[in-house]
XYZ file of C-alpha atoms in Angstrom:
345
model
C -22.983 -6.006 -1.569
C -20.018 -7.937 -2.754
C -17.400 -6.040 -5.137
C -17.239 -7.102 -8.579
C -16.136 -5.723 -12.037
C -19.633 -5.143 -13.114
C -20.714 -3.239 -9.638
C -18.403 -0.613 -10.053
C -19.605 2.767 -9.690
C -18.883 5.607 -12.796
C -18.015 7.899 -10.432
C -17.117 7.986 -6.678
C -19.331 11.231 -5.436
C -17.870 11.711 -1.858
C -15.645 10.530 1.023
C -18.368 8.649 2.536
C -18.717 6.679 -1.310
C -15.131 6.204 -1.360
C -15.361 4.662 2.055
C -17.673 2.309 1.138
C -16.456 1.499 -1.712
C -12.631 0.707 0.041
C -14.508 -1.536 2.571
C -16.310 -3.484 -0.213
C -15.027 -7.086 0.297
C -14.836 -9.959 -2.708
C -15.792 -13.136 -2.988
C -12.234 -14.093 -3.201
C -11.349 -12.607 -0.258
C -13.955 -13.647 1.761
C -12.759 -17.213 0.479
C -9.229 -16.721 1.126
C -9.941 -15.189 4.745
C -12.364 -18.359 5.426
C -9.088 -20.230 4.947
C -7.238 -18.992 7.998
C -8.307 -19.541 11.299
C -8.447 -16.526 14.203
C -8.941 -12.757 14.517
C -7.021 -10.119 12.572
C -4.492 -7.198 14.673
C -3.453 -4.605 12.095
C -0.573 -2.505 13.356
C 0.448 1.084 12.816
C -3.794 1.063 11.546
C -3.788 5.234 11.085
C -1.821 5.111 8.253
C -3.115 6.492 4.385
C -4.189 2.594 3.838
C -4.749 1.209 7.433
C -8.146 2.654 8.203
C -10.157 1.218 5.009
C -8.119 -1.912 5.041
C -9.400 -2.881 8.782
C -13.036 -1.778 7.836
C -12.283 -3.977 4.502
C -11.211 -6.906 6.677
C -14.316 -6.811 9.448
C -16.613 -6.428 6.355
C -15.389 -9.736 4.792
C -15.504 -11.961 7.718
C -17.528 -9.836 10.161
C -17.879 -12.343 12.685
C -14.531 -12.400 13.911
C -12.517 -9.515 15.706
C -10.218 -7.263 13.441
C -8.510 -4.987 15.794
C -6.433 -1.658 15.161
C -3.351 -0.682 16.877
C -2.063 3.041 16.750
C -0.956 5.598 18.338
C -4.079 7.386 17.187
C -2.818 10.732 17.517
C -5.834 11.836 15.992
C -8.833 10.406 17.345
C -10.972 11.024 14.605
C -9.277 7.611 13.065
C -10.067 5.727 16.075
C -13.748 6.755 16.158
C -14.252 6.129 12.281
C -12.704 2.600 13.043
C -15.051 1.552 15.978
C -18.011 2.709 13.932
C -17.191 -0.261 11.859
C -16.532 -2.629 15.017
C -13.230 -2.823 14.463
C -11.461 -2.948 18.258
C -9.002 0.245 18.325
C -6.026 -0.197 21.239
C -3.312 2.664 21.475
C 0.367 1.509 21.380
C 3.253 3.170 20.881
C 5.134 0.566 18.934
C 8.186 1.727 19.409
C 7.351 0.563 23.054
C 8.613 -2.621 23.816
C 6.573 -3.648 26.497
C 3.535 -2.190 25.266
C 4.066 -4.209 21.754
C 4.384 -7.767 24.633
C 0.978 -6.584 26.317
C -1.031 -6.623 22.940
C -3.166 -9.701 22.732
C -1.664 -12.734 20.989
C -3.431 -12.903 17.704
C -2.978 -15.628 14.750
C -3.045 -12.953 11.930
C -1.114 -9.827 11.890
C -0.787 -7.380 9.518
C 2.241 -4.619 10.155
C 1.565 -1.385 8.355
C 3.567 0.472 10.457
C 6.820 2.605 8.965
C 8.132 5.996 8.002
C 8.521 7.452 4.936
C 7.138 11.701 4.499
C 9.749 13.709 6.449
C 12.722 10.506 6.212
C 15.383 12.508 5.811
C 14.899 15.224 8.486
C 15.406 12.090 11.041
C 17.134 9.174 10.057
C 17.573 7.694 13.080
C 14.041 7.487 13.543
C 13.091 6.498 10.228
C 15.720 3.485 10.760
C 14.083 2.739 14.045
C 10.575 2.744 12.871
C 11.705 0.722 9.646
C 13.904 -1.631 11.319
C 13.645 -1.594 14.822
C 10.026 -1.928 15.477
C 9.647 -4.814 12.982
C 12.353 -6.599 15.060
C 10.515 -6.024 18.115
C 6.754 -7.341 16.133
C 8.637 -10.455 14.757
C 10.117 -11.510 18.277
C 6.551 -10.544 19.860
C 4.042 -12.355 17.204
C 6.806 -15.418 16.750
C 3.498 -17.433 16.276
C 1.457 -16.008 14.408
C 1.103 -15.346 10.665
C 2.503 -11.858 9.632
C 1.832 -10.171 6.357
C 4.335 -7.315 6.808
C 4.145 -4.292 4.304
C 6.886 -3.245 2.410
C 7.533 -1.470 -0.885
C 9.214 -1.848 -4.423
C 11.730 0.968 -3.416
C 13.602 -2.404 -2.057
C 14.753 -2.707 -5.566
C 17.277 -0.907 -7.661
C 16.077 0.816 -10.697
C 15.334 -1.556 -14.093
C 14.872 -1.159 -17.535
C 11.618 0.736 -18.508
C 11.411 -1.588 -21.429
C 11.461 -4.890 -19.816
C 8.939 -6.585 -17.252
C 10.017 -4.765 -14.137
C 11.863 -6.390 -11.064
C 11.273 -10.155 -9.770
C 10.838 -11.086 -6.145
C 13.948 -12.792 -6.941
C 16.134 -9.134 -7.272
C 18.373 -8.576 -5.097
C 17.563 -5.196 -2.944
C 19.941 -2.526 -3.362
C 17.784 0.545 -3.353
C 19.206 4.594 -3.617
C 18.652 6.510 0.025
C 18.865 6.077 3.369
C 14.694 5.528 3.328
C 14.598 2.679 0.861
C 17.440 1.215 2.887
C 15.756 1.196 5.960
C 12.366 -0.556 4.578
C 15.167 -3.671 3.733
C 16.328 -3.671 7.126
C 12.798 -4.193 7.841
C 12.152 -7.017 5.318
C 15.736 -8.418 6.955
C 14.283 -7.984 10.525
C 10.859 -10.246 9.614
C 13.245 -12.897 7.436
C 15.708 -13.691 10.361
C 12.941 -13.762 12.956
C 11.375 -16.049 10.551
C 13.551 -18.390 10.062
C 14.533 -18.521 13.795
C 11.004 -19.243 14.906
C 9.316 -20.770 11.859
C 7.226 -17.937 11.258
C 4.381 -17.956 8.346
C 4.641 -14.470 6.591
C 4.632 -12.563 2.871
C 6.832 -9.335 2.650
C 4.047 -7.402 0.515
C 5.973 -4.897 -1.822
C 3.539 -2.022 -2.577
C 4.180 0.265 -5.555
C 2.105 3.612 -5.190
C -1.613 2.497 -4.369
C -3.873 4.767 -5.599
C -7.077 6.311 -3.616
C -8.548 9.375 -4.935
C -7.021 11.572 -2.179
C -3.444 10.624 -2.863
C -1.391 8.714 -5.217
C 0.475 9.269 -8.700
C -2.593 9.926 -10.473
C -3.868 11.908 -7.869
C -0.611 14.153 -8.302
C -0.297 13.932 -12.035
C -4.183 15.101 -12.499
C -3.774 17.625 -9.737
C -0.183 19.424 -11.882
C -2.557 19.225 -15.011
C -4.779 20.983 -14.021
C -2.841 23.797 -12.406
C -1.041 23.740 -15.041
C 1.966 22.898 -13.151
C 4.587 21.495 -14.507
C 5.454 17.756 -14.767
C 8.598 16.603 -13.849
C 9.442 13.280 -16.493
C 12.441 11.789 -15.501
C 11.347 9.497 -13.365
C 9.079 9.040 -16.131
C 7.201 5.159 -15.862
C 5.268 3.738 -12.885
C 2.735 1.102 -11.947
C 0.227 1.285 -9.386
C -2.591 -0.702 -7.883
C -6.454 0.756 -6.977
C -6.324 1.135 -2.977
C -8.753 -1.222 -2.397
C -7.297 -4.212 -4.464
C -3.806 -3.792 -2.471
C -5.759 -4.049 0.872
C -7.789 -7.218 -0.491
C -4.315 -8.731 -2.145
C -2.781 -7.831 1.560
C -5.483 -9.608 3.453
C -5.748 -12.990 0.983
C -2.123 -12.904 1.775
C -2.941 -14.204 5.167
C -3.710 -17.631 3.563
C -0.583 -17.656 1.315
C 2.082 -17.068 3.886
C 4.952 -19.103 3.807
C 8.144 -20.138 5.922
C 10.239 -18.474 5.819
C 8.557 -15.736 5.017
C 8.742 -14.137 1.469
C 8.527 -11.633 -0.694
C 5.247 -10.587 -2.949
C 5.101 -7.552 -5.553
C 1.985 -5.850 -5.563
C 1.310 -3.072 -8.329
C -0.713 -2.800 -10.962
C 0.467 -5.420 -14.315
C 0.802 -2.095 -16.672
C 4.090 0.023 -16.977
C 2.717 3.172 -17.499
C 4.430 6.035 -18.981
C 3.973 9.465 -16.853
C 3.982 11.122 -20.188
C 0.739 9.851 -21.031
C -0.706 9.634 -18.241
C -0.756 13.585 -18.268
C -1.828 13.524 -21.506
C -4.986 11.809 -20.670
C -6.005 14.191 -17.870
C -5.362 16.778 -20.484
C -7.541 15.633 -23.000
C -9.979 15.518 -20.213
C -9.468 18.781 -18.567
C -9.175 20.261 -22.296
C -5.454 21.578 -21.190
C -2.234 20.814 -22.515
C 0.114 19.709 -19.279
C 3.241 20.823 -19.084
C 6.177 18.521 -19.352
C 9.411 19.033 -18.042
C 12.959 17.094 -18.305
C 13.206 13.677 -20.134
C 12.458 10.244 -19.391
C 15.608 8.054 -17.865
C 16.093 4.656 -19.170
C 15.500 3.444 -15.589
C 12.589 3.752 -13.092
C 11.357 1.686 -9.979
C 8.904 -1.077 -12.014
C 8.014 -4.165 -10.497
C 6.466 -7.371 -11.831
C 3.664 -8.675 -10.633
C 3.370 -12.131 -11.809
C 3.302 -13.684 -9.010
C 0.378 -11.970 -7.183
C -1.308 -12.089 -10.659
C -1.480 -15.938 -10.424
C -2.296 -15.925 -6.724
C -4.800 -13.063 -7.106
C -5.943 -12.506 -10.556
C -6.425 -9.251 -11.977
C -7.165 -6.262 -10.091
C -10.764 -5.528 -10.129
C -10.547 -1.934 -11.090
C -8.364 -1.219 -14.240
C -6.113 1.662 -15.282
C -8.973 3.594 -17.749
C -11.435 3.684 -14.674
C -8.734 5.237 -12.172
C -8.033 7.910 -14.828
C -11.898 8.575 -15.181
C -12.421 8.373 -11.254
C -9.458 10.785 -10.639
C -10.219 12.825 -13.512
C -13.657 13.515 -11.725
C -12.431 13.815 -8.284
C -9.870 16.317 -8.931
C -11.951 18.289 -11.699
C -14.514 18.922 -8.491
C -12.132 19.909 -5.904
C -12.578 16.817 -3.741
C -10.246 16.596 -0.362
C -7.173 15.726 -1.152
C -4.992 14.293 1.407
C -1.843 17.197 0.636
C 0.275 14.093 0.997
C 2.732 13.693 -2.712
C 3.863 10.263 -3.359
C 7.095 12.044 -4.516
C 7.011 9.516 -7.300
C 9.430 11.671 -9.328
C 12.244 11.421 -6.607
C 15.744 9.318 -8.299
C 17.856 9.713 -5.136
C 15.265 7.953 -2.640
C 15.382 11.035 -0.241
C 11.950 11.826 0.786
């Protein structure tokens, strides 16, 4: 069954719905994929995202290979991904020769990267954020390479305006947020050195119902923990319309390769965004500090005239998280740390 507006489910009842739901592909992505020619490698695959965004990619054009490359320390990942015939290889990427004996495939996309625990090892964080992508650009000089990134890039803007432009000029807070331009840099030189086709996909805070800034605003609700504001406006993007948006990519890369924003079109205010899961939970959250003039917002323009509209919209992610949370569904115990100013992480 094809994903559409009208298809979507009230509520998502387990991890096996959510799943499915994740791998449901669109007509417009089937479409964009059917646009490109060749298999599909995704690298650093055992991520949050990676796992539902390979099953999302086989399910769309399941007659060509999609294969998954990890370290797969746990296995579990691996098995979940060959249930879905999606290939699984183990790599090390920060292995140089083992990134020049993957096979040569004509689409790539690079999750791989480091962000939870940044700051207890900055050199590795810089190696697996900058390093590793030089490394994948010289290695897949031919091939098309959607390469995530994320809006951290930019500098904090205005909560009143629009949010930043692919145009902005990175200059991001913490040694993290640094790194992740170093790995934009890394794709862009190798790029232009060896005409490579690519999109630098800037993720703000996808949202599944085991993670995410809803996840962790409905979770403090109702615990009635409190709420830290300062950081106090976000947008974000339903998990599976980032992965689709991420794929379709494939067949709007350009050369050099280039930057994309991905979010949701909404600035959202964190304020009410409690407020809502109180008025569901029939609690009052509790609110602490007040809201800067600044946050990390991005504008999405661009993938909104490449892409359209998300398919799932901000009242349904409320009502799905709302649900999940209120019945003690797994969570994955990993914060977005949405709240943090200083980028350390």
């Amino acid at each position: 069954m094809l994903l559409t507006r009208e298809n979507l489910p009230q509520t998502i009842a387990d991890i096996t719905a959510l799943d499915e739901l994740l791998c449901r592909p669109t007509q417009a992505l089937i479409d964009d994929l059917r646009k490109v020619d060749g298999d599909i490698m995704i690298l650093g695959v055992a991520g949050k995202m990676g796992p539902t965004l390979a099953g999302l990619a086989k399910a769309a054009v399941p007659e060509r290979r999609v294969i998954g490359v990890a370290r797969f320390s746990d296995p579990a990942v691996k098995y979940w991904l060959q249930a879905r015939g999606v290939e699984t290889i183990n790599c090390d990427l920060l292995d140089e020769s083992a990134i020049k004996s993957l096979p040569n495939i004509p689409n790539i996309v690079f999750m791989a990267g480091r962000k939870f625990g940044a700051e207890g090892d900055l050199s590795l964080t810089w190696a697996m954020n900058s390093h590793v992508p030089a490394l994948v650009a010289q290695a897949f000089a031919t091939s098309r390479i959607v390469a995530f990134s994320t809006g951290c890039v930019y500098p904090f803007v205005p909560v009143n305006g629009k949010g930043s432009t692919e145009d902005m000029a990175p200059d991001p807070p913490g040694e993290y947020a640094q790194s992740c331009v170093g790995r934009e840099r890394m794709f862009e030189y190798f790029s232009r050195k060896h005409g490579t086709p690519g999109r630098l996909f800037r993720l703000n805070y996808a949202i599944d119902m085991r993670y995410g800034v809803l996840h962790d605003i409905a979770s403090k609700v109702l615990q009635g923990q409190p709420i830290d504001v300062s950081l106090g406006h976000v947008n974000f993007i339903w998990q599976g319309d980032a992965s689709s948006q991420a794929l379709r990519c494939l067949a709007h890369c350009e050369t050099p390769t280039s930057p994309i924003n991905v979010s949701g079109h909404e600035i959202l205010a964190v304020r009410d965004l409690a407020a809502k899961f109180g008025q569901r939970f029939g609690r009052a959250p509790v609110i602490v500090g007040k809201e800067e003039p600044t946050a990390w917002l991005t504008d999405t323009s661009q993938a909104m005239k490449l892409f359209g509209l998300p398919i799932v919209d901000t009242e349904q992610l409320i009502s799905w998280t709302a649900d999940w949370v209120s019945r003690s569904m797994p969570s994955l115990g990993k914060p977005t740390k949405y709240e943090v100013r200083d980028g350390r992480y």
